[in-house]
Amino acid sequence: MSVSQPASYSRAQIFLHWAIALLVFFQLIFGESMGDYGHALRDGTTPDTITFIMGNAHIWSGIAILVLMVARIALRLSHGAPALIPGPKLQETVAKTIHGLFYLLLIAAPLTGLAAWFLRIRPAGEIHELLKPVFIVLIVLHIVGALWHKFVLKDATMQRMLSSKA
């Protein structure tokens, strides 16, 4: 099956991008409460209300990221994605690599977190925790790249994730 290459992302693809981004930022900012929640339960103590709420919010946000990523991948496979705006080969390689790593991490992080929490697989939890700094580096590179396209190259790369109009 051949998927066409649209001129822009669909509204659904744009929505999923920003919804996932917001959930990831939530996870990065408030994720430490998950450790407090786990420690309280392992120690046999009752976590305080905020720790309980934030720990569960972390779990459910991770599940939401996983579900939204499955939808995002399905949309990409069924509807395609716009071609990269032509540029130097290195720039295209970096863009493809960063996007590929994002997709990988956005599936791996929820899966390792779920495996650690529900299946009590300790190495999965250790991997899950190691992904945080990787996410931060990728996010910084992604934002710098978007701003580079907007203000230095002055091309439409950033606009394609803000509007579905080609």
Short mmCIF file of N, CA and C in Angstrom, two decimals:
data_model
loop_
_atom_site.label_atom_id
_atom_site.label_comp_id
_atom_site.label_asym_id
_atom_site.label_seq_id
_atom_site.Cartn_x
_atom_site.Cartn_y
_atom_site.Cartn_z
N MET A 1 0.84 -1.18 0.00
CA MET A 1 0.00 0.00 0.00
C MET A 1 0.88 1.24 0.00
N SER A 2 0.63 2.14 -0.89
CA SER A 2 1.40 3.36 -0.99
C SER A 2 0.65 4.49 -0.30
N VAL A 3 1.32 5.18 0.61
CA VAL A 3 0.72 6.30 1.31
C VAL A 3 1.18 7.57 0.63
N SER A 4 0.22 8.47 0.39
CA SER A 4 0.58 9.73 -0.27
C SER A 4 1.38 10.61 0.69
N GLN A 5 2.04 11.59 0.13
CA GLN A 5 2.80 12.53 0.94
C GLN A 5 2.04 13.86 0.92
N PRO A 6 1.27 14.13 1.98
CA PRO A 6 0.46 15.34 2.00
C PRO A 6 1.33 16.60 2.10
N ALA A 7 0.73 17.73 1.76
CA ALA A 7 1.45 19.00 1.83
C ALA A 7 1.59 19.48 3.28
N SER A 8 0.68 19.03 4.15
CA SER A 8 0.73 19.43 5.55
C SER A 8 0.24 18.29 6.43
N TYR A 9 0.47 18.43 7.73
CA TYR A 9 -0.05 17.45 8.67
C TYR A 9 -1.55 17.67 8.81
N SER A 10 -2.29 16.61 9.12
CA SER A 10 -3.72 16.74 9.34
C SER A 10 -3.97 17.38 10.71
N ARG A 11 -5.20 17.85 10.91
CA ARG A 11 -5.56 18.41 12.22
C ARG A 11 -5.34 17.38 13.32
N ALA A 12 -5.68 16.13 13.04
CA ALA A 12 -5.51 15.07 14.04
C ALA A 12 -4.04 14.88 14.38
N GLN A 13 -3.17 14.89 13.36
CA GLN A 13 -1.74 14.73 13.61
C GLN A 13 -1.19 15.90 14.44
N ILE A 14 -1.65 17.11 14.14
CA ILE A 14 -1.21 18.29 14.88
C ILE A 14 -1.71 18.20 16.33
N PHE A 15 -2.97 17.83 16.50
CA PHE A 15 -3.52 17.68 17.84
C PHE A 15 -2.72 16.66 18.64
N LEU A 16 -2.45 15.51 18.04
CA LEU A 16 -1.70 14.46 18.74
C LEU A 16 -0.30 14.94 19.12
N HIS A 17 0.36 15.65 18.21
CA HIS A 17 1.70 16.19 18.49
C HIS A 17 1.67 17.03 19.76
N TRP A 18 0.75 18.00 19.83
CA TRP A 18 0.72 18.93 20.95
C TRP A 18 0.18 18.27 22.22
N ALA A 19 -0.78 17.37 22.10
CA ALA A 19 -1.29 16.67 23.28
C ALA A 19 -0.18 15.82 23.91
N ILE A 20 0.55 15.10 23.07
CA ILE A 20 1.66 14.28 23.57
C ILE A 20 2.74 15.18 24.17
N ALA A 21 3.05 16.29 23.52
CA ALA A 21 4.07 17.21 24.04
C ALA A 21 3.68 17.72 25.43
N LEU A 22 2.42 18.11 25.61
CA LEU A 22 1.97 18.58 26.92
C LEU A 22 2.06 17.48 27.98
N LEU A 23 1.67 16.28 27.62
CA LEU A 23 1.76 15.17 28.56
C LEU A 23 3.22 14.86 28.93
N VAL A 24 4.10 14.92 27.95
CA VAL A 24 5.52 14.67 28.23
C VAL A 24 6.07 15.74 29.16
N PHE A 25 5.74 17.00 28.91
CA PHE A 25 6.20 18.07 29.81
C PHE A 25 5.67 17.85 31.22
N PHE A 26 4.40 17.47 31.34
CA PHE A 26 3.83 17.15 32.65
C PHE A 26 4.65 16.05 33.33
N GLN A 27 4.95 15.00 32.58
CA GLN A 27 5.70 13.88 33.13
C GLN A 27 7.10 14.31 33.60
N LEU A 28 7.75 15.12 32.79
CA LEU A 28 9.10 15.55 33.13
C LEU A 28 9.11 16.46 34.36
N ILE A 29 8.12 17.32 34.46
CA ILE A 29 8.07 18.29 35.56
C ILE A 29 7.63 17.63 36.87
N PHE A 30 6.61 16.78 36.78
CA PHE A 30 6.02 16.23 38.00
C PHE A 30 6.32 14.75 38.22
N GLY A 31 7.16 14.16 37.39
CA GLY A 31 7.44 12.73 37.46
C GLY A 31 8.12 12.28 38.74
N GLU A 32 8.83 13.18 39.40
CA GLU A 32 9.53 12.80 40.63
C GLU A 32 8.56 12.31 41.70
N SER A 33 7.32 12.79 41.65
CA SER A 33 6.33 12.35 42.65
C SER A 33 6.06 10.85 42.54
N MET A 34 6.32 10.28 41.38
CA MET A 34 6.12 8.84 41.21
C MET A 34 7.09 8.07 42.10
N GLY A 35 8.30 8.55 42.22
CA GLY A 35 9.27 7.91 43.11
C GLY A 35 8.81 7.98 44.55
N ASP A 36 8.28 9.14 44.96
CA ASP A 36 7.77 9.29 46.33
C ASP A 36 6.61 8.33 46.58
N TYR A 37 5.75 8.20 45.58
CA TYR A 37 4.59 7.31 45.68
C TYR A 37 5.05 5.86 45.83
N GLY A 38 5.99 5.45 45.00
CA GLY A 38 6.51 4.09 45.07
C GLY A 38 7.20 3.80 46.39
N HIS A 39 7.99 4.77 46.88
CA HIS A 39 8.69 4.58 48.16
C HIS A 39 7.69 4.41 49.30
N ALA A 40 6.65 5.23 49.30
CA ALA A 40 5.64 5.13 50.36
C ALA A 40 4.99 3.76 50.35
N LEU A 41 4.62 3.29 49.18
CA LEU A 41 3.95 1.98 49.09
C LEU A 41 4.91 0.85 49.49
N ARG A 42 6.17 0.94 49.04
CA ARG A 42 7.15 -0.10 49.41
C ARG A 42 7.44 -0.11 50.91
N ASP A 43 7.39 1.09 51.52
CA ASP A 43 7.66 1.19 52.96
C ASP A 43 6.44 0.83 53.80
N GLY A 44 5.31 0.57 53.13
CA GLY A 44 4.09 0.21 53.86
C GLY A 44 3.38 1.39 54.49
N THR A 45 3.72 2.60 54.04
CA THR A 45 3.05 3.79 54.58
C THR A 45 2.02 4.29 53.59
N THR A 46 1.11 5.09 54.08
CA THR A 46 0.09 5.67 53.22
C THR A 46 0.63 6.98 52.66
N PRO A 47 0.69 7.09 51.33
CA PRO A 47 1.20 8.35 50.76
C PRO A 47 0.22 9.49 51.05
N ASP A 48 0.77 10.69 51.17
CA ASP A 48 -0.13 11.83 51.37
C ASP A 48 -0.96 12.04 50.11
N THR A 49 -1.97 12.84 50.21
CA THR A 49 -2.94 13.01 49.12
C THR A 49 -2.28 13.49 47.83
N ILE A 50 -1.42 14.50 47.94
CA ILE A 50 -0.75 15.03 46.74
C ILE A 50 0.11 13.96 46.08
N THR A 51 0.87 13.23 46.88
CA THR A 51 1.73 12.17 46.34
C THR A 51 0.88 11.10 45.66
N PHE A 52 -0.24 10.75 46.29
CA PHE A 52 -1.14 9.75 45.71
C PHE A 52 -1.69 10.24 44.37
N ILE A 53 -2.18 11.47 44.33
CA ILE A 53 -2.76 12.03 43.10
C ILE A 53 -1.70 12.15 42.01
N MET A 54 -0.54 12.70 42.37
CA MET A 54 0.49 12.91 41.35
C MET A 54 1.09 11.58 40.88
N GLY A 55 1.23 10.62 41.76
CA GLY A 55 1.72 9.30 41.35
C GLY A 55 0.77 8.65 40.35
N ASN A 56 -0.51 8.71 40.66
CA ASN A 56 -1.50 8.13 39.74
C ASN A 56 -1.61 8.94 38.45
N ALA A 57 -1.46 10.25 38.56
CA ALA A 57 -1.46 11.09 37.35
C ALA A 57 -0.30 10.71 36.44
N HIS A 58 0.84 10.39 37.03
CA HIS A 58 2.00 9.96 36.24
C HIS A 58 1.69 8.66 35.50
N ILE A 59 1.11 7.71 36.20
CA ILE A 59 0.76 6.43 35.58
C ILE A 59 -0.22 6.64 34.44
N TRP A 60 -1.30 7.37 34.70
CA TRP A 60 -2.34 7.55 33.68
C TRP A 60 -1.86 8.42 32.52
N SER A 61 -1.01 9.39 32.80
CA SER A 61 -0.45 10.21 31.71
C SER A 61 0.45 9.35 30.82
N GLY A 62 1.21 8.46 31.43
CA GLY A 62 2.05 7.54 30.65
C GLY A 62 1.22 6.64 29.76
N ILE A 63 0.11 6.13 30.31
CA ILE A 63 -0.80 5.30 29.50
C ILE A 63 -1.38 6.12 28.36
N ALA A 64 -1.77 7.36 28.66
CA ALA A 64 -2.33 8.24 27.62
C ALA A 64 -1.30 8.50 26.52
N ILE A 65 -0.04 8.72 26.90
CA ILE A 65 1.01 8.93 25.90
C ILE A 65 1.13 7.71 25.00
N LEU A 66 1.12 6.54 25.59
CA LEU A 66 1.24 5.31 24.81
C LEU A 66 0.07 5.16 23.83
N VAL A 67 -1.15 5.38 24.31
CA VAL A 67 -2.34 5.27 23.45
C VAL A 67 -2.29 6.31 22.33
N LEU A 68 -1.95 7.55 22.69
CA LEU A 68 -1.87 8.61 21.68
C LEU A 68 -0.76 8.34 20.66
N MET A 69 0.34 7.76 21.10
CA MET A 69 1.42 7.42 20.17
C MET A 69 0.99 6.33 19.20
N VAL A 70 0.25 5.35 19.68
CA VAL A 70 -0.26 4.32 18.77
C VAL A 70 -1.16 4.97 17.72
N ALA A 71 -2.01 5.89 18.15
CA ALA A 71 -2.87 6.61 17.20
C ALA A 71 -2.04 7.46 16.24
N ARG A 72 -1.00 8.09 16.76
CA ARG A 72 -0.15 8.94 15.91
C ARG A 72 0.58 8.12 14.85
N ILE A 73 1.09 6.96 15.27
CA ILE A 73 1.78 6.08 14.31
C ILE A 73 0.79 5.57 13.27
N ALA A 74 -0.41 5.19 13.71
CA ALA A 74 -1.43 4.71 12.77
C ALA A 74 -1.78 5.80 11.76
N LEU A 75 -1.92 7.03 12.22
CA LEU A 75 -2.21 8.14 11.29
C LEU A 75 -1.06 8.38 10.32
N ARG A 76 0.14 8.29 10.83
CA ARG A 76 1.30 8.50 9.96
C ARG A 76 1.37 7.43 8.88
N LEU A 77 1.08 6.18 9.28
CA LEU A 77 1.10 5.08 8.31
C LEU A 77 -0.04 5.18 7.30
N SER A 78 -1.20 5.65 7.76
CA SER A 78 -2.37 5.70 6.86
C SER A 78 -2.45 7.00 6.05
N HIS A 79 -1.99 8.10 6.61
CA HIS A 79 -2.11 9.40 5.93
C HIS A 79 -0.79 9.99 5.46
N GLY A 80 0.31 9.42 5.93
CA GLY A 80 1.62 9.94 5.55
C GLY A 80 1.98 11.19 6.32
N ALA A 81 3.07 11.79 5.93
CA ALA A 81 3.56 13.02 6.54
C ALA A 81 4.17 13.87 5.44
N PRO A 82 4.17 15.18 5.62
CA PRO A 82 4.78 16.04 4.61
C PRO A 82 6.27 15.73 4.45
N ALA A 83 6.75 15.92 3.26
CA ALA A 83 8.18 15.74 3.01
C ALA A 83 8.96 16.81 3.77
N LEU A 84 10.18 16.47 4.14
CA LEU A 84 11.04 17.48 4.75
C LEU A 84 11.25 18.62 3.76
N ILE A 85 11.34 19.82 4.28
CA ILE A 85 11.68 20.95 3.42
C ILE A 85 13.13 20.75 3.03
N PRO A 86 13.44 20.78 1.74
CA PRO A 86 14.80 20.47 1.29
C PRO A 86 15.85 21.34 1.98
N GLY A 87 16.94 20.68 2.30
CA GLY A 87 18.05 21.37 2.96
C GLY A 87 19.29 20.51 2.82
N PRO A 88 20.34 20.91 3.50
CA PRO A 88 21.57 20.12 3.47
C PRO A 88 21.32 18.70 3.97
N LYS A 89 22.06 17.76 3.43
CA LYS A 89 21.91 16.35 3.79
C LYS A 89 22.04 16.14 5.30
N LEU A 90 22.99 16.79 5.93
CA LEU A 90 23.19 16.65 7.38
C LEU A 90 21.94 17.09 8.14
N GLN A 91 21.36 18.20 7.72
CA GLN A 91 20.15 18.72 8.37
C GLN A 91 19.01 17.70 8.26
N GLU A 92 18.83 17.11 7.10
CA GLU A 92 17.78 16.11 6.90
C GLU A 92 18.05 14.87 7.74
N THR A 93 19.31 14.45 7.83
CA THR A 93 19.67 13.28 8.63
C THR A 93 19.41 13.53 10.10
N VAL A 94 19.78 14.71 10.59
CA VAL A 94 19.56 15.05 11.99
C VAL A 94 18.06 15.08 12.29
N ALA A 95 17.27 15.69 11.41
CA ALA A 95 15.82 15.76 11.62
C ALA A 95 15.20 14.36 11.67
N LYS A 96 15.56 13.51 10.73
CA LYS A 96 15.02 12.14 10.72
C LYS A 96 15.45 11.36 11.96
N THR A 97 16.69 11.54 12.37
CA THR A 97 17.20 10.82 13.55
C THR A 97 16.48 11.26 14.81
N ILE A 98 16.33 12.56 14.99
CA ILE A 98 15.65 13.07 16.19
C ILE A 98 14.20 12.62 16.22
N HIS A 99 13.51 12.69 15.09
CA HIS A 99 12.12 12.24 15.06
C HIS A 99 12.01 10.74 15.32
N GLY A 100 12.91 9.97 14.75
CA GLY A 100 12.90 8.53 15.00
C GLY A 100 13.14 8.20 16.46
N LEU A 101 14.09 8.91 17.08
CA LEU A 101 14.36 8.70 18.50
C LEU A 101 13.17 9.11 19.36
N PHE A 102 12.50 10.19 18.99
CA PHE A 102 11.29 10.59 19.72
C PHE A 102 10.24 9.48 19.67
N TYR A 103 9.98 8.97 18.49
CA TYR A 103 8.98 7.91 18.37
C TYR A 103 9.37 6.70 19.21
N LEU A 104 10.63 6.33 19.16
CA LEU A 104 11.12 5.19 19.94
C LEU A 104 10.93 5.44 21.44
N LEU A 105 11.36 6.60 21.91
CA LEU A 105 11.25 6.92 23.33
C LEU A 105 9.81 7.05 23.79
N LEU A 106 8.96 7.60 22.92
CA LEU A 106 7.56 7.80 23.30
C LEU A 106 6.78 6.49 23.38
N ILE A 107 7.35 5.43 22.86
CA ILE A 107 6.78 4.08 23.05
C ILE A 107 7.52 3.39 24.20
N ALA A 108 8.84 3.49 24.21
CA ALA A 108 9.65 2.78 25.21
C ALA A 108 9.42 3.30 26.63
N ALA A 109 9.29 4.62 26.80
CA ALA A 109 9.13 5.16 28.16
C ALA A 109 7.85 4.66 28.83
N PRO A 110 6.71 4.75 28.17
CA PRO A 110 5.51 4.22 28.83
C PRO A 110 5.58 2.70 29.07
N LEU A 111 6.13 1.98 28.10
CA LEU A 111 6.20 0.52 28.27
C LEU A 111 7.13 0.13 29.42
N THR A 112 8.28 0.78 29.54
CA THR A 112 9.18 0.45 30.64
C THR A 112 8.60 0.89 31.98
N GLY A 113 7.91 2.04 31.98
CA GLY A 113 7.26 2.49 33.21
C GLY A 113 6.17 1.53 33.66
N LEU A 114 5.36 1.08 32.72
CA LEU A 114 4.29 0.12 33.04
C LEU A 114 4.87 -1.21 33.50
N ALA A 115 5.92 -1.66 32.85
CA ALA A 115 6.56 -2.93 33.24
C ALA A 115 7.14 -2.82 34.65
N ALA A 116 7.72 -1.68 34.96
CA ALA A 116 8.30 -1.49 36.28
C ALA A 116 7.22 -1.44 37.36
N TRP A 117 6.15 -0.70 37.07
CA TRP A 117 5.12 -0.48 38.08
C TRP A 117 4.22 -1.71 38.28
N PHE A 118 3.66 -2.20 37.19
CA PHE A 118 2.68 -3.28 37.30
C PHE A 118 3.30 -4.68 37.36
N LEU A 119 4.43 -4.87 36.67
CA LEU A 119 5.06 -6.19 36.65
C LEU A 119 6.25 -6.27 37.60
N ARG A 120 6.59 -5.13 38.22
CA ARG A 120 7.69 -5.05 39.17
C ARG A 120 9.03 -5.52 38.58
N ILE A 121 9.27 -5.14 37.33
CA ILE A 121 10.52 -5.49 36.66
C ILE A 121 11.50 -4.34 36.91
N ARG A 122 12.39 -4.55 37.85
CA ARG A 122 13.30 -3.50 38.29
C ARG A 122 14.16 -2.92 37.15
N PRO A 123 14.77 -3.76 36.28
CA PRO A 123 15.56 -3.17 35.19
C PRO A 123 14.73 -2.25 34.28
N ALA A 124 13.45 -2.57 34.11
CA ALA A 124 12.59 -1.69 33.30
C ALA A 124 12.47 -0.33 33.96
N GLY A 125 12.37 -0.31 35.28
CA GLY A 125 12.30 0.95 36.01
C GLY A 125 13.58 1.75 35.89
N GLU A 126 14.70 1.05 35.92
CA GLU A 126 15.99 1.74 35.78
C GLU A 126 16.12 2.35 34.39
N ILE A 127 15.70 1.59 33.38
CA ILE A 127 15.72 2.12 32.01
C ILE A 127 14.78 3.32 31.91
N HIS A 128 13.60 3.17 32.48
CA HIS A 128 12.60 4.24 32.45
C HIS A 128 13.18 5.54 33.01
N GLU A 129 13.88 5.44 34.13
CA GLU A 129 14.48 6.64 34.74
C GLU A 129 15.61 7.22 33.90
N LEU A 130 16.34 6.37 33.21
CA LEU A 130 17.44 6.85 32.36
C LEU A 130 16.93 7.60 31.13
N LEU A 131 15.67 7.39 30.75
CA LEU A 131 15.13 8.03 29.56
C LEU A 131 14.85 9.52 29.77
N LYS A 132 14.69 9.95 31.01
CA LYS A 132 14.37 11.36 31.28
C LYS A 132 15.42 12.32 30.70
N PRO A 133 16.72 12.13 31.01
CA PRO A 133 17.68 13.08 30.42
C PRO A 133 17.76 12.98 28.90
N VAL A 134 17.51 11.81 28.36
CA VAL A 134 17.51 11.65 26.90
C VAL A 134 16.36 12.47 26.31
N PHE A 135 15.19 12.39 26.94
CA PHE A 135 14.05 13.19 26.50
C PHE A 135 14.39 14.68 26.54
N ILE A 136 15.00 15.11 27.62
CA ILE A 136 15.31 16.54 27.76
C ILE A 136 16.24 17.00 26.64
N VAL A 137 17.26 16.23 26.34
CA VAL A 137 18.19 16.58 25.26
C VAL A 137 17.45 16.63 23.93
N LEU A 138 16.62 15.62 23.65
CA LEU A 138 15.87 15.60 22.39
C LEU A 138 14.91 16.77 22.28
N ILE A 139 14.25 17.11 23.37
CA ILE A 139 13.31 18.24 23.35
C ILE A 139 14.06 19.53 23.06
N VAL A 140 15.19 19.72 23.71
CA VAL A 140 15.98 20.94 23.46
C VAL A 140 16.41 20.99 21.99
N LEU A 141 16.91 19.87 21.46
CA LEU A 141 17.31 19.84 20.05
C LEU A 141 16.13 20.11 19.12
N HIS A 142 14.98 19.55 19.46
CA HIS A 142 13.77 19.73 18.65
C HIS A 142 13.33 21.20 18.64
N ILE A 143 13.34 21.81 19.80
CA ILE A 143 12.95 23.23 19.89
C ILE A 143 13.96 24.12 19.19
N VAL A 144 15.24 23.85 19.39
CA VAL A 144 16.27 24.63 18.70
C VAL A 144 16.12 24.48 17.18
N GLY A 145 15.85 23.25 16.73
CA GLY A 145 15.64 23.02 15.30
C GLY A 145 14.45 23.78 14.77
N ALA A 146 13.34 23.77 15.51
CA ALA A 146 12.15 24.49 15.08
C ALA A 146 12.42 25.99 14.99
N LEU A 147 13.10 26.52 16.01
CA LEU A 147 13.43 27.95 16.00
C LEU A 147 14.44 28.29 14.91
N TRP A 148 15.36 27.39 14.64
CA TRP A 148 16.33 27.58 13.55
C TRP A 148 15.59 27.72 12.21
N HIS A 149 14.63 26.81 12.00
CA HIS A 149 13.85 26.88 10.76
C HIS A 149 13.04 28.18 10.69
N LYS A 150 12.45 28.58 11.80
CA LYS A 150 11.59 29.76 11.81
C LYS A 150 12.37 31.05 11.63
N PHE A 151 13.46 31.21 12.39
CA PHE A 151 14.12 32.52 12.43
C PHE A 151 15.40 32.63 11.60
N VAL A 152 16.05 31.51 11.33
CA VAL A 152 17.28 31.57 10.54
C VAL A 152 16.99 31.21 9.09
N LEU A 153 16.43 30.03 8.89
CA LEU A 153 16.12 29.59 7.52
C LEU A 153 14.86 30.26 6.97
N LYS A 154 14.00 30.70 7.89
CA LYS A 154 12.73 31.36 7.52
C LYS A 154 11.91 30.51 6.55
N ASP A 155 11.84 29.20 6.84
CA ASP A 155 11.01 28.33 6.02
C ASP A 155 9.74 27.95 6.78
N ALA A 156 8.91 27.12 6.19
CA ALA A 156 7.59 26.80 6.75
C ALA A 156 7.57 25.55 7.62
N THR A 157 8.73 25.05 8.00
CA THR A 157 8.76 23.82 8.78
C THR A 157 7.93 23.93 10.05
N MET A 158 8.14 24.96 10.84
CA MET A 158 7.42 25.11 12.10
C MET A 158 5.92 25.34 11.87
N GLN A 159 5.59 26.06 10.86
CA GLN A 159 4.19 26.37 10.57
C GLN A 159 3.39 25.10 10.29
N ARG A 160 4.03 24.07 9.75
CA ARG A 160 3.31 22.84 9.40
C ARG A 160 2.77 22.13 10.63
N MET A 161 3.33 22.38 11.82
CA MET A 161 2.81 21.74 13.03
C MET A 161 1.91 22.68 13.80
N LEU A 162 1.65 23.84 13.22
CA LEU A 162 0.73 24.80 13.85
C LEU A 162 -0.59 24.91 13.10
N SER A 163 -0.58 24.55 11.82
CA SER A 163 -1.80 24.68 11.02
C SER A 163 -1.83 23.57 9.96
N SER A 164 -3.03 23.05 9.73
CA SER A 164 -3.18 21.99 8.73
C SER A 164 -3.35 22.55 7.32
N LYS A 165 -3.32 23.86 7.20
CA LYS A 165 -3.44 24.48 5.87
C LYS A 165 -2.07 24.49 5.20
N ALA A 166 -2.02 23.99 4.00
CA ALA A 166 -0.73 23.88 3.27
C ALA A 166 -0.24 25.23 2.84
#
